[in-house]
Short mmCIF file of C-alpha atoms (C1' of nucleotides) in Angstrom, two decimals:
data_model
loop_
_atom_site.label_atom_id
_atom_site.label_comp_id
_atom_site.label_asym_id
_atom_site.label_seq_id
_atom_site.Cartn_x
_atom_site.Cartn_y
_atom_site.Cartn_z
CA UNK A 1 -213.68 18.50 -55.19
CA UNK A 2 -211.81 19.57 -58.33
CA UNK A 3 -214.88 18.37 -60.24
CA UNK A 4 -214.65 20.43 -63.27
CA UNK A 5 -215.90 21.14 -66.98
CA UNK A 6 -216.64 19.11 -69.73
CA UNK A 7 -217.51 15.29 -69.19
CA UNK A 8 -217.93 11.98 -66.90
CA UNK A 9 -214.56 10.61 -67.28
CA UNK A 10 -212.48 13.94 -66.46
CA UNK A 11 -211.33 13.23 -63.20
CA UNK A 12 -209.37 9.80 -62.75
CA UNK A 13 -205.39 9.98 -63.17
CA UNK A 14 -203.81 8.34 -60.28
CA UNK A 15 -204.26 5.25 -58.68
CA UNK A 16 -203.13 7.07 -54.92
CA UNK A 17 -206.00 9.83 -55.44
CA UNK A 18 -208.16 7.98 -56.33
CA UNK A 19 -207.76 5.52 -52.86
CA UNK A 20 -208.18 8.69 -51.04
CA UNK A 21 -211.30 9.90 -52.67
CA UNK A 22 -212.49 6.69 -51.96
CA UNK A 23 -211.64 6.86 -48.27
CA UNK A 24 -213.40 10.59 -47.72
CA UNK A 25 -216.34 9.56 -49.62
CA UNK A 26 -216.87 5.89 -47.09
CA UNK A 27 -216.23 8.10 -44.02
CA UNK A 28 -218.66 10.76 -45.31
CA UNK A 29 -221.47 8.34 -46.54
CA UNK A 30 -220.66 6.64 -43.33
CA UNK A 31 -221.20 9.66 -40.96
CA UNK A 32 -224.13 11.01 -42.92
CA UNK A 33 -226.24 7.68 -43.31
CA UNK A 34 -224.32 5.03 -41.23
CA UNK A 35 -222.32 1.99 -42.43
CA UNK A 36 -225.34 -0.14 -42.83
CA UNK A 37 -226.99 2.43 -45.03
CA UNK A 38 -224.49 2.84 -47.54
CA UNK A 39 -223.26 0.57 -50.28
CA UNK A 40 -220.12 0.02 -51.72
CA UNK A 41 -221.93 1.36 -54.93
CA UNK A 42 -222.66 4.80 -52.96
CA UNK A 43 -219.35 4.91 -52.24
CA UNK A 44 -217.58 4.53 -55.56
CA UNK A 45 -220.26 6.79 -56.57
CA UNK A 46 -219.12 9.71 -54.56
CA UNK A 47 -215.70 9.12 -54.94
CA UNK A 48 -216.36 8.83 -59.03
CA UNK A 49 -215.62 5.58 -60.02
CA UNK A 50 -217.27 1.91 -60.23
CA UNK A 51 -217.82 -0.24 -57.54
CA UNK A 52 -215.40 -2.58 -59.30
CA UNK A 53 -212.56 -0.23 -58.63
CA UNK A 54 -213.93 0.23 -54.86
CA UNK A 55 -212.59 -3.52 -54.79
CA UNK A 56 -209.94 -3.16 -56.52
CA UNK A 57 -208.63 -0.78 -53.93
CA UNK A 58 -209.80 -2.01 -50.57
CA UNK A 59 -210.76 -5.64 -49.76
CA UNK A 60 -213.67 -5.04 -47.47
CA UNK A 61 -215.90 -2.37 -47.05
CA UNK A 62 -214.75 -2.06 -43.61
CA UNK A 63 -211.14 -2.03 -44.64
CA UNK A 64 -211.65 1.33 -46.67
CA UNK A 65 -212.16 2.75 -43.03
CA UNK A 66 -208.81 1.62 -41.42
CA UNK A 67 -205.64 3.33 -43.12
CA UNK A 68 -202.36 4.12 -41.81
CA UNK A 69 -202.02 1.14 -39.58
CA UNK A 70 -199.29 0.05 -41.20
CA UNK A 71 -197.39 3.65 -40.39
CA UNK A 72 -198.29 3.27 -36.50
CA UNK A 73 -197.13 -0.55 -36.54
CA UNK A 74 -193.73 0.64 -38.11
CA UNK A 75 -193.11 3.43 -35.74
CA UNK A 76 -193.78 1.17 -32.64
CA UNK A 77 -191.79 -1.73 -33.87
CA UNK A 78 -188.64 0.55 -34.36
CA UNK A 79 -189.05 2.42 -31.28
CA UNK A 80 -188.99 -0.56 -29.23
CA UNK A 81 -186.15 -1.97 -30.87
CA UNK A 82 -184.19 1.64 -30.57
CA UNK A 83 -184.94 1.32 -27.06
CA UNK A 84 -181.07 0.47 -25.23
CA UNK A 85 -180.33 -2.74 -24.72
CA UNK A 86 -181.46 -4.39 -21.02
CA UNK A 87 -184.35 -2.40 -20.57
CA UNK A 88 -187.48 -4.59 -19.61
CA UNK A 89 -189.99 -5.75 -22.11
CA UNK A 90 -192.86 -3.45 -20.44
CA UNK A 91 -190.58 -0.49 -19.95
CA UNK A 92 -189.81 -0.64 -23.63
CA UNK A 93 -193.15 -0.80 -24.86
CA UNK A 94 -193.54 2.45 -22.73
CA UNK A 95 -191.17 4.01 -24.33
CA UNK A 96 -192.49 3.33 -27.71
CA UNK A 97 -196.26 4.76 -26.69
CA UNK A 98 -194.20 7.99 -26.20
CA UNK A 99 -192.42 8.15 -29.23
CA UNK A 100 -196.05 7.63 -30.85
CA UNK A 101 -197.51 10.23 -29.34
CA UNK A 102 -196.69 12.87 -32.22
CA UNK A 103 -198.52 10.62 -35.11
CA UNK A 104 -201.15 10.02 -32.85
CA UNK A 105 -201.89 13.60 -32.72
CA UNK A 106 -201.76 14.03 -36.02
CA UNK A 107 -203.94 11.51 -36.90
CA UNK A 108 -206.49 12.90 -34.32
CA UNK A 109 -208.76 14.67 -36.33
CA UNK A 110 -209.53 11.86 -39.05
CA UNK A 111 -209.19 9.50 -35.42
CA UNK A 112 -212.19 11.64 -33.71
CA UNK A 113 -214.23 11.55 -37.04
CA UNK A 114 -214.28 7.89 -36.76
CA UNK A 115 -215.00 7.21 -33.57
CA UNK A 116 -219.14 7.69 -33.49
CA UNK A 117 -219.25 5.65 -36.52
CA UNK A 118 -217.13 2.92 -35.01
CA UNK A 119 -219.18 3.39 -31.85
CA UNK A 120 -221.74 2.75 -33.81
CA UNK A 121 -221.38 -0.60 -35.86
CA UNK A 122 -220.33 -3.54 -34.77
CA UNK A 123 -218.96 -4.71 -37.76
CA UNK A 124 -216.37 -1.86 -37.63
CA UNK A 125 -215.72 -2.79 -34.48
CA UNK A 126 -214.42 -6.04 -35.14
CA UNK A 127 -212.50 -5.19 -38.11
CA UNK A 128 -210.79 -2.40 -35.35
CA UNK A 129 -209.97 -5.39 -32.97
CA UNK A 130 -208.40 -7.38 -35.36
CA UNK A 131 -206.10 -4.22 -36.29
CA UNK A 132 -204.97 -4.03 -32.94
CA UNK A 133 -204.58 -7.53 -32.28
CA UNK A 134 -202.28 -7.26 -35.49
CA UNK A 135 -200.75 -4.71 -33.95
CA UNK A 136 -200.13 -6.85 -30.84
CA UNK A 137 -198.40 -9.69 -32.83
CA UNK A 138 -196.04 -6.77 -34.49
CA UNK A 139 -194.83 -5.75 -31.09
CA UNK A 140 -194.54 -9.76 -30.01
CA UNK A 141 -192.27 -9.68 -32.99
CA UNK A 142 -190.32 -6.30 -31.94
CA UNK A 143 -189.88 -7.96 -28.36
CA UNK A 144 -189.17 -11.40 -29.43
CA UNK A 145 -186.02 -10.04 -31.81
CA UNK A 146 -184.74 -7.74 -28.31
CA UNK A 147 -184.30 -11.80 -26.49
CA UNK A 148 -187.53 -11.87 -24.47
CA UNK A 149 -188.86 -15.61 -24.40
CA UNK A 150 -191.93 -16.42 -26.63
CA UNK A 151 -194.75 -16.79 -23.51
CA UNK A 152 -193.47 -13.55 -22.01
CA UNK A 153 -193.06 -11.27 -25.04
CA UNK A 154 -196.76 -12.36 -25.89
CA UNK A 155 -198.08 -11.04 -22.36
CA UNK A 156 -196.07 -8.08 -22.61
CA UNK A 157 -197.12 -6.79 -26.11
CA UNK A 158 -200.67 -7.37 -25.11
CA UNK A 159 -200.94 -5.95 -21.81
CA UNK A 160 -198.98 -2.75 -22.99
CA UNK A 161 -201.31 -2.22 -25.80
CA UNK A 162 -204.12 -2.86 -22.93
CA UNK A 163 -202.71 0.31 -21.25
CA UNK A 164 -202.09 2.02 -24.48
CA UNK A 165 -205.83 1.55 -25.43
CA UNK A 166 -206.60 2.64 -21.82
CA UNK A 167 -204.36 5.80 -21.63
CA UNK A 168 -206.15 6.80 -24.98
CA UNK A 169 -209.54 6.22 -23.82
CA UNK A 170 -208.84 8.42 -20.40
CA UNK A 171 -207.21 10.92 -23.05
CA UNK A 172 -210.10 11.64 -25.03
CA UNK A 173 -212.11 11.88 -22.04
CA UNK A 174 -209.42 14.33 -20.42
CA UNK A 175 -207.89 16.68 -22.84
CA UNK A 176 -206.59 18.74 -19.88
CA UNK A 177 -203.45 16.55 -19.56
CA UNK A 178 -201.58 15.43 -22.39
CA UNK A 179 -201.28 12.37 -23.96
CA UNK A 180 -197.77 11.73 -22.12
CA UNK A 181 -199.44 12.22 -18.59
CA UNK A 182 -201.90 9.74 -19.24
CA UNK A 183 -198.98 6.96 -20.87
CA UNK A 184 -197.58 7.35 -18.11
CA UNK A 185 -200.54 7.13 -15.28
CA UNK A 186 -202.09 3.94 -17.09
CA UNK A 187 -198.77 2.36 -17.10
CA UNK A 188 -198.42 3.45 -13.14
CA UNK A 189 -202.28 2.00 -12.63
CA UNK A 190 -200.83 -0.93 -14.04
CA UNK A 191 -197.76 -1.44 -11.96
CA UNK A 192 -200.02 -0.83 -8.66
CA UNK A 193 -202.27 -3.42 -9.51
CA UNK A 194 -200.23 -6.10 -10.38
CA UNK A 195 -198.49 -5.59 -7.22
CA UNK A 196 -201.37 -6.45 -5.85
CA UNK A 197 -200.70 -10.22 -7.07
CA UNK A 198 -199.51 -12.67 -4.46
CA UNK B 1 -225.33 -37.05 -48.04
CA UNK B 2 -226.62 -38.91 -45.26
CA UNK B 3 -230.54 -37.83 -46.89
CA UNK B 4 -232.20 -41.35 -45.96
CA UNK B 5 -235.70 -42.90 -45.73
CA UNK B 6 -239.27 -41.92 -46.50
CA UNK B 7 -239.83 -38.65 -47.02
CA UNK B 8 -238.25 -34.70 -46.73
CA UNK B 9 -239.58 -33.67 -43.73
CA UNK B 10 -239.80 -36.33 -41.39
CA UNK B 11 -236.56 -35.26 -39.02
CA UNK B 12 -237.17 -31.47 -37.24
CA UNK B 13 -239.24 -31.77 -34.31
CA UNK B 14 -237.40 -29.28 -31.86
CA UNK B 15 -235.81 -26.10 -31.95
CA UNK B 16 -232.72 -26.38 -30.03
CA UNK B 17 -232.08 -30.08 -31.15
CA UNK B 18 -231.93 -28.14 -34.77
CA UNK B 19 -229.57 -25.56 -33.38
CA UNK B 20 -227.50 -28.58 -31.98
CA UNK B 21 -227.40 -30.29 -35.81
CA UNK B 22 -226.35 -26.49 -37.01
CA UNK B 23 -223.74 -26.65 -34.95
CA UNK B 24 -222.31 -29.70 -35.74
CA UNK B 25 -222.85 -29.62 -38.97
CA UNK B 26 -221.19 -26.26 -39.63
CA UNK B 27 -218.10 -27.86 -37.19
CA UNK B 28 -217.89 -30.82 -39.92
CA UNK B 29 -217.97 -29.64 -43.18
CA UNK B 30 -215.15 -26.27 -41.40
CA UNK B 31 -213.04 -28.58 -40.62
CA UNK B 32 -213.75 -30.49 -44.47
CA UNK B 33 -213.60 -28.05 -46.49
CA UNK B 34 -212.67 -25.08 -44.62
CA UNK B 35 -214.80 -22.00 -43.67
CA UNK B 36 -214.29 -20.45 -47.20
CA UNK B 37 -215.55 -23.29 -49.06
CA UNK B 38 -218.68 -24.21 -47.47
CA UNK B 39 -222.11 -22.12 -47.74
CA UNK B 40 -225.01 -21.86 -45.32
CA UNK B 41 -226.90 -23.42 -47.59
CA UNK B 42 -224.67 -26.74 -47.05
CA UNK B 43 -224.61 -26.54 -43.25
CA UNK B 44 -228.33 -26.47 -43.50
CA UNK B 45 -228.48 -29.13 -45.70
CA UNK B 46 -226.44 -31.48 -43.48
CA UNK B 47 -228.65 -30.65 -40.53
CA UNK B 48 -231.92 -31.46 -42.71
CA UNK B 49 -233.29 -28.00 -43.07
CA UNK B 50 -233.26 -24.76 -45.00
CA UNK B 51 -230.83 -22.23 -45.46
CA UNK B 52 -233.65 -19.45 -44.33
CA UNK B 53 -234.07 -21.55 -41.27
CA UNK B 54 -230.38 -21.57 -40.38
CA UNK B 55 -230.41 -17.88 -40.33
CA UNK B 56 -233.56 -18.14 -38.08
CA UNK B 57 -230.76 -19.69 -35.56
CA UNK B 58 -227.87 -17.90 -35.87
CA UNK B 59 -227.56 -14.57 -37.15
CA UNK B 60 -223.88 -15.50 -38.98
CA UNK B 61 -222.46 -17.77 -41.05
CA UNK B 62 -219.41 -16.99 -38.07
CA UNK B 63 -222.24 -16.95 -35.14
CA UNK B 64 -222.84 -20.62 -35.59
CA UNK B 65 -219.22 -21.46 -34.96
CA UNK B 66 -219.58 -19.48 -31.36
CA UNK B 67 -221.30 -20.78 -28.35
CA UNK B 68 -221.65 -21.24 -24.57
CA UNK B 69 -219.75 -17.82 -24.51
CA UNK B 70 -222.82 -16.97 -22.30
CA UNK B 71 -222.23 -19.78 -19.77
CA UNK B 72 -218.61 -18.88 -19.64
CA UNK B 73 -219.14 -15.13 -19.08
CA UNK B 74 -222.08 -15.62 -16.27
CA UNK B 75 -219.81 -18.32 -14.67
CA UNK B 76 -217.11 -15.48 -14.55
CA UNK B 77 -219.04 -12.67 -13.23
CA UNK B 78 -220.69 -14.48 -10.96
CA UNK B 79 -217.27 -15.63 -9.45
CA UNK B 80 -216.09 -12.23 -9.21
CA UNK B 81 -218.88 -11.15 -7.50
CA UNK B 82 -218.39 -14.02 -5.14
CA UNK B 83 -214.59 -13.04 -4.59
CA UNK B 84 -214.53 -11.70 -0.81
CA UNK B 85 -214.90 -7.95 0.00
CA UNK B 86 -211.41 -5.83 0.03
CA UNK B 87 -210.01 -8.23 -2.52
CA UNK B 88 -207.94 -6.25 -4.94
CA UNK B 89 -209.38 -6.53 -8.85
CA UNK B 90 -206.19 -8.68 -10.46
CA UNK B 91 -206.56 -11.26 -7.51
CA UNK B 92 -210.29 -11.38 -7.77
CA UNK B 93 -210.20 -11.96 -11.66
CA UNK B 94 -207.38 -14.56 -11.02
CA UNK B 95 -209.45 -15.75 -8.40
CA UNK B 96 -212.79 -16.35 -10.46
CA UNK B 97 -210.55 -18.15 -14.11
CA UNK B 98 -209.75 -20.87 -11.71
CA UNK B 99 -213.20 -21.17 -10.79
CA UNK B 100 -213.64 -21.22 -14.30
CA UNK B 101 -211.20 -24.30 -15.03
CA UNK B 102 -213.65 -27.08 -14.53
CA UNK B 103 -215.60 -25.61 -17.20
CA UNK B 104 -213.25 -24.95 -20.20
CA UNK B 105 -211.89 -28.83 -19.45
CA UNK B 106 -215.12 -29.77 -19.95
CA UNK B 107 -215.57 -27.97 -23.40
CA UNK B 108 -211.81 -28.83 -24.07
CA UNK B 109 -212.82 -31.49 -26.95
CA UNK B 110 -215.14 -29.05 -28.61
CA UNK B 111 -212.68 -26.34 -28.02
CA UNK B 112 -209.63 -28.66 -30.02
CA UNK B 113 -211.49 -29.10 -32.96
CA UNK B 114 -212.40 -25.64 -33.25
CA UNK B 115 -209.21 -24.38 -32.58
CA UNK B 116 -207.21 -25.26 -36.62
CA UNK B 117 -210.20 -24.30 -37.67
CA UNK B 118 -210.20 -20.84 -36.21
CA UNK B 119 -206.84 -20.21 -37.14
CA UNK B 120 -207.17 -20.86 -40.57
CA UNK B 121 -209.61 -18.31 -41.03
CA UNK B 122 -209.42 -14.51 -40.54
CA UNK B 123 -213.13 -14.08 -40.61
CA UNK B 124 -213.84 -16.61 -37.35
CA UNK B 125 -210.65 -14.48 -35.60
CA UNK B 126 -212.10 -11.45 -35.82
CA UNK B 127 -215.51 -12.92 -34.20
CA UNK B 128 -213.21 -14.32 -31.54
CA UNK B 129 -212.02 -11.55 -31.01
CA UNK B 130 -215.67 -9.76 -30.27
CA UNK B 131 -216.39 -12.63 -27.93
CA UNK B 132 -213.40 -12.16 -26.01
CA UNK B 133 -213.91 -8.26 -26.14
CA UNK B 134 -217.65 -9.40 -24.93
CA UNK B 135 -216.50 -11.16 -21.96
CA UNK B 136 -213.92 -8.22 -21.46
CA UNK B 137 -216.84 -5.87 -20.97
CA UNK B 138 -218.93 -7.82 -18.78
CA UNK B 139 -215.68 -8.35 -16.41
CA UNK B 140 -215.12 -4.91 -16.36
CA UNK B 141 -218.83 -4.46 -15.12
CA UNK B 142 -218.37 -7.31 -12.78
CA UNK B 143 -215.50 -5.10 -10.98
CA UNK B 144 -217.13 -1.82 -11.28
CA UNK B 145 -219.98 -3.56 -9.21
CA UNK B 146 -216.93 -4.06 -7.13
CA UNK B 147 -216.58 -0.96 -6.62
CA UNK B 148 -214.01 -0.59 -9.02
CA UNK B 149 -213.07 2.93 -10.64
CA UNK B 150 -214.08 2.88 -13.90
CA UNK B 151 -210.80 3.76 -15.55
CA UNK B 152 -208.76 1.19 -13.41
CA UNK B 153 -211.41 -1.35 -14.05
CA UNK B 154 -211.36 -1.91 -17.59
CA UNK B 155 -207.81 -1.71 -17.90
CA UNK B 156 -207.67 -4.27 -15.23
CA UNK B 157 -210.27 -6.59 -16.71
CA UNK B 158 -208.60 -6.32 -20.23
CA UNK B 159 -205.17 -7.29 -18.28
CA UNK B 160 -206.64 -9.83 -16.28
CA UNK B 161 -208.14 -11.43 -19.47
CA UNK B 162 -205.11 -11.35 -21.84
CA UNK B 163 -203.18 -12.99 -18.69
CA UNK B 164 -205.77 -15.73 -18.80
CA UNK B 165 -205.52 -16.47 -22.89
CA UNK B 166 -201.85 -16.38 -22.10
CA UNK B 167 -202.56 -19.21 -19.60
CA UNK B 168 -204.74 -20.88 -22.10
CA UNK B 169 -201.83 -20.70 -25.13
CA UNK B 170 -199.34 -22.09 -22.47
CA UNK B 171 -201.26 -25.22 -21.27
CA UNK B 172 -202.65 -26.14 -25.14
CA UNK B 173 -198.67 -26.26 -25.67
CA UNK B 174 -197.83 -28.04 -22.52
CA UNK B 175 -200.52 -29.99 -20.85
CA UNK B 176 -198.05 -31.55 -18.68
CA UNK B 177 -198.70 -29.00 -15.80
CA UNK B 178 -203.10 -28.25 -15.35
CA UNK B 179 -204.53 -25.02 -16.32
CA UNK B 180 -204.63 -24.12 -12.76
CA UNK B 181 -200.53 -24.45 -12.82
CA UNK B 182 -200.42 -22.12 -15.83
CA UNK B 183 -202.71 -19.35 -14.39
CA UNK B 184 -200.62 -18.91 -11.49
CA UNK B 185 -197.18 -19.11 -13.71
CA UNK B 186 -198.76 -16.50 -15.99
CA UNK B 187 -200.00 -14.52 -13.17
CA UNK B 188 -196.84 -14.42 -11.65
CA UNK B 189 -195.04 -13.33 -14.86
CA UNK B 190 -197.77 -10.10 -15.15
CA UNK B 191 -196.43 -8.99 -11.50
CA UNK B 192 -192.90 -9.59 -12.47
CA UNK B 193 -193.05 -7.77 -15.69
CA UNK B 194 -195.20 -4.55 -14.29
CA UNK B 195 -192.72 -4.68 -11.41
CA UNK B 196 -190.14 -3.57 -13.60
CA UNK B 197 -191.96 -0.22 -14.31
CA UNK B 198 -190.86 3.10 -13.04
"C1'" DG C 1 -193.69 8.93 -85.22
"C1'" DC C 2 -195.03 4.16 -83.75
"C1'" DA C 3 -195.55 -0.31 -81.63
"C1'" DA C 4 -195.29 -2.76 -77.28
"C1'" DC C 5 -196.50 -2.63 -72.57
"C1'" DG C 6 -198.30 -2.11 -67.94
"C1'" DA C 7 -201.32 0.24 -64.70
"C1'" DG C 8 -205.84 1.64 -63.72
"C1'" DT C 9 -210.47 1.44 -65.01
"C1'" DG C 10 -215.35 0.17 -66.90
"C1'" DT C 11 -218.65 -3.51 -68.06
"C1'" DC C 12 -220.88 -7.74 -67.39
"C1'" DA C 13 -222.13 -11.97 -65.34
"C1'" DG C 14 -222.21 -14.75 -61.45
"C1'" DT C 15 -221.98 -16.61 -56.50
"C1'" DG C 16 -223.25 -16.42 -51.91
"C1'" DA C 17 -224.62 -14.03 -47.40
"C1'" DC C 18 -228.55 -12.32 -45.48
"C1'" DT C 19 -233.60 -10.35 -45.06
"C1'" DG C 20 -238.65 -9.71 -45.40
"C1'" DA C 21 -243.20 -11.50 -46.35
"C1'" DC C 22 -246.33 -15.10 -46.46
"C1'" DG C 23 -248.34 -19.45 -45.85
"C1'" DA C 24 -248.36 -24.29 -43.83
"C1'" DC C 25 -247.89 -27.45 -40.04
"C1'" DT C 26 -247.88 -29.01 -35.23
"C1'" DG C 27 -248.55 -29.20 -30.37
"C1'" DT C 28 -251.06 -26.76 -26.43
"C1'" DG C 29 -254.61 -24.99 -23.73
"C1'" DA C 30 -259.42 -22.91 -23.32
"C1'" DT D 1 -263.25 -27.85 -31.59
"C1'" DC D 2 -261.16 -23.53 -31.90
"C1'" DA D 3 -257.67 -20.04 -31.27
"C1'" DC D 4 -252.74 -19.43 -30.59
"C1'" DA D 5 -247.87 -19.58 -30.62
"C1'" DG D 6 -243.62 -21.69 -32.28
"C1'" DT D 7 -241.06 -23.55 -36.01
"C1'" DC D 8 -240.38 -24.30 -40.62
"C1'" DG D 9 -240.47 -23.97 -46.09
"C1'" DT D 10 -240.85 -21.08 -50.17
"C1'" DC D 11 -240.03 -17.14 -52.82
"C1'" DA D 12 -238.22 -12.79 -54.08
"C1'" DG D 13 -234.98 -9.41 -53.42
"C1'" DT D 14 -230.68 -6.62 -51.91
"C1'" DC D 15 -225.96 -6.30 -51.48
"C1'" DA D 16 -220.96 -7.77 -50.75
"C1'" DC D 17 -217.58 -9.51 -53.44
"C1'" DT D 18 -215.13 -11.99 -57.60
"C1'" DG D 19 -213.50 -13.39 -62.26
"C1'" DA D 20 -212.98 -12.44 -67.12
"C1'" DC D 21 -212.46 -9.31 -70.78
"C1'" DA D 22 -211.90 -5.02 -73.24
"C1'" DC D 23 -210.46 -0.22 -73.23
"C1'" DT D 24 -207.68 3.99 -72.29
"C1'" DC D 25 -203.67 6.37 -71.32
"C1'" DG D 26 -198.89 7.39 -70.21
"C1'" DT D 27 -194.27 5.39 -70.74
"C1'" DT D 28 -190.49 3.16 -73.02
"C1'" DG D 29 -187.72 1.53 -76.80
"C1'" DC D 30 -186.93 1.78 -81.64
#
DNA sequence: GCAACGAGTGTCAGTGACTGACGACTGTGA
DNA sequence: TCACAGTCGTCAGTCACTGACACTCGTTGC
């Protein structure tokens, strides 16, 4: 903290700083006592302000926990729709995991930081569903606009997030290969065992 | 209100036949006033009892909206585990959601008036969500017990699942062809799509 | 300089979800 | 008749979240 000299209501200038104080403080509060054990009160506390401007910033007290979605949904949507022209829904979506491997990586130390605490509250984890699933609808979207027909794009998007989430899981267990390696063995896992329909 | 003869407390005799008003109850005034708009304290009132006693029942004001997820899930692992020996895990999932068919016909009416409902409301998404992440989990156990890799068997329950919701979407929007139709069609469209990987 | 203005914040009051503690009632079996 | 367990009502309390209002500060136009 820059926490300084003379009084109280020293530190407060911009809206964007403030957001982010807010965000370190929740993921601190959250690690040190767990989400059920802090207050939105603690939180604004830490961070310096009210627990009125907590609200003003962040909807939920679980929301204050899930930034940057919004950058990972834009980088997927225009990677599939840079992909060329007459490549397969699935294929495409594979392609996009790869061109989101950088931000992923960089987002891996706040990403590991989370993950007990989300481990460890259910009410996090339903909040982190519902990111994904609106994650899910954004790449129905991206495929829908590239021609594929509503049912199909639908399946697609979520089954490629499915491996996504799986090729991430199998990465943090596995930091020997890279992120790329396991895209591209969950997506392989997947081909084999749908070829196992009919 | 429907408040009628003698006296305050001549209606609760049994537990679950309370837990059946709940549910109803809550279902009514949802779908009257929407999810938002109505309090525990009304649900509990139109069912005849207290507010502290509703939260004896259900631990939510979402949980009340959510049942027979428990019949569901058993009826699914238990037809996985009946799938015969060798079968591969996408066929055996495929194989135990048409066992499952007679059962989600039968809670189709519930199931319709829950449905605008859900979809008006963010809050009762992101616990159906969590149910369908519950049943997720207990599939993926069902084909570990299989014998299942781990790795391949949550990414093949998850897969298997999404496949059957897509099923679900498809015959709410068409019931001209039975859910058993759908499943295969959307079954078949999975192995198309991962056949165009690689 | 100064007034108007908008963004960000603090304060206060209020609603509603949820919990813990306690006491009352009712049916059951010894 | 006497425990005993299950279900409920009552009461008090915490906390998430919201609306209304006033204030402060930096910016803009004059």
């Amino acid at each position: 903290m820059t926490d300084d000299c003379d009084s109280v209501r020293a530190v407060p200038r911009n809206g964007d700083e403030v957001r982010l104080r807010l965000q370190e403080a929740a993921l601190e509060l959250y690690l040190e006592r767990g989400y059920d054990k802090t207050t939105a009160a603690d939180i604004a506390a830490r961070a310096g302000v009210t627990e009125r401007t907590f609200f003003r910033h962040f909807t939920d007290k679980r929301e204050v926990f899930f930034d940057g979605e919004a950058e990972l949904r834009d980088l997927l949507t225009g990677a599939v729709a840079a992909v060329p022209a007459g490549t397969r829904p699935l294929p495409a979506l594979r392609a996009a995991f790869h061109q989101a491997v950088p931000l992923i990586e960089r987002h891996l130390p706040v990403t590991e930081r989370r993950a007990p605490v989300i481990a460890a509250t259910p009410a996090l984890q339903e909040r982190s569903l519902a990111k994904t699933a609106g994650l899910v609808a954004a790449l129905t979207d991206a495929l829908r606009a590239r021609g594929v027909a509503e049912p199909l794009a639908a399946l697609c998007a979520q089954v490629g997030m499915d491996t996504y989430s799986a090729a991430i899981r199998r990465w943090a267990a596995d930091r020997g290969d890279d992120l790329h390696t396991h895209l591209d063995r969950a997506f392989n896992d997947l081909r084999l065992a749908a070829n196992a329909l009919k």
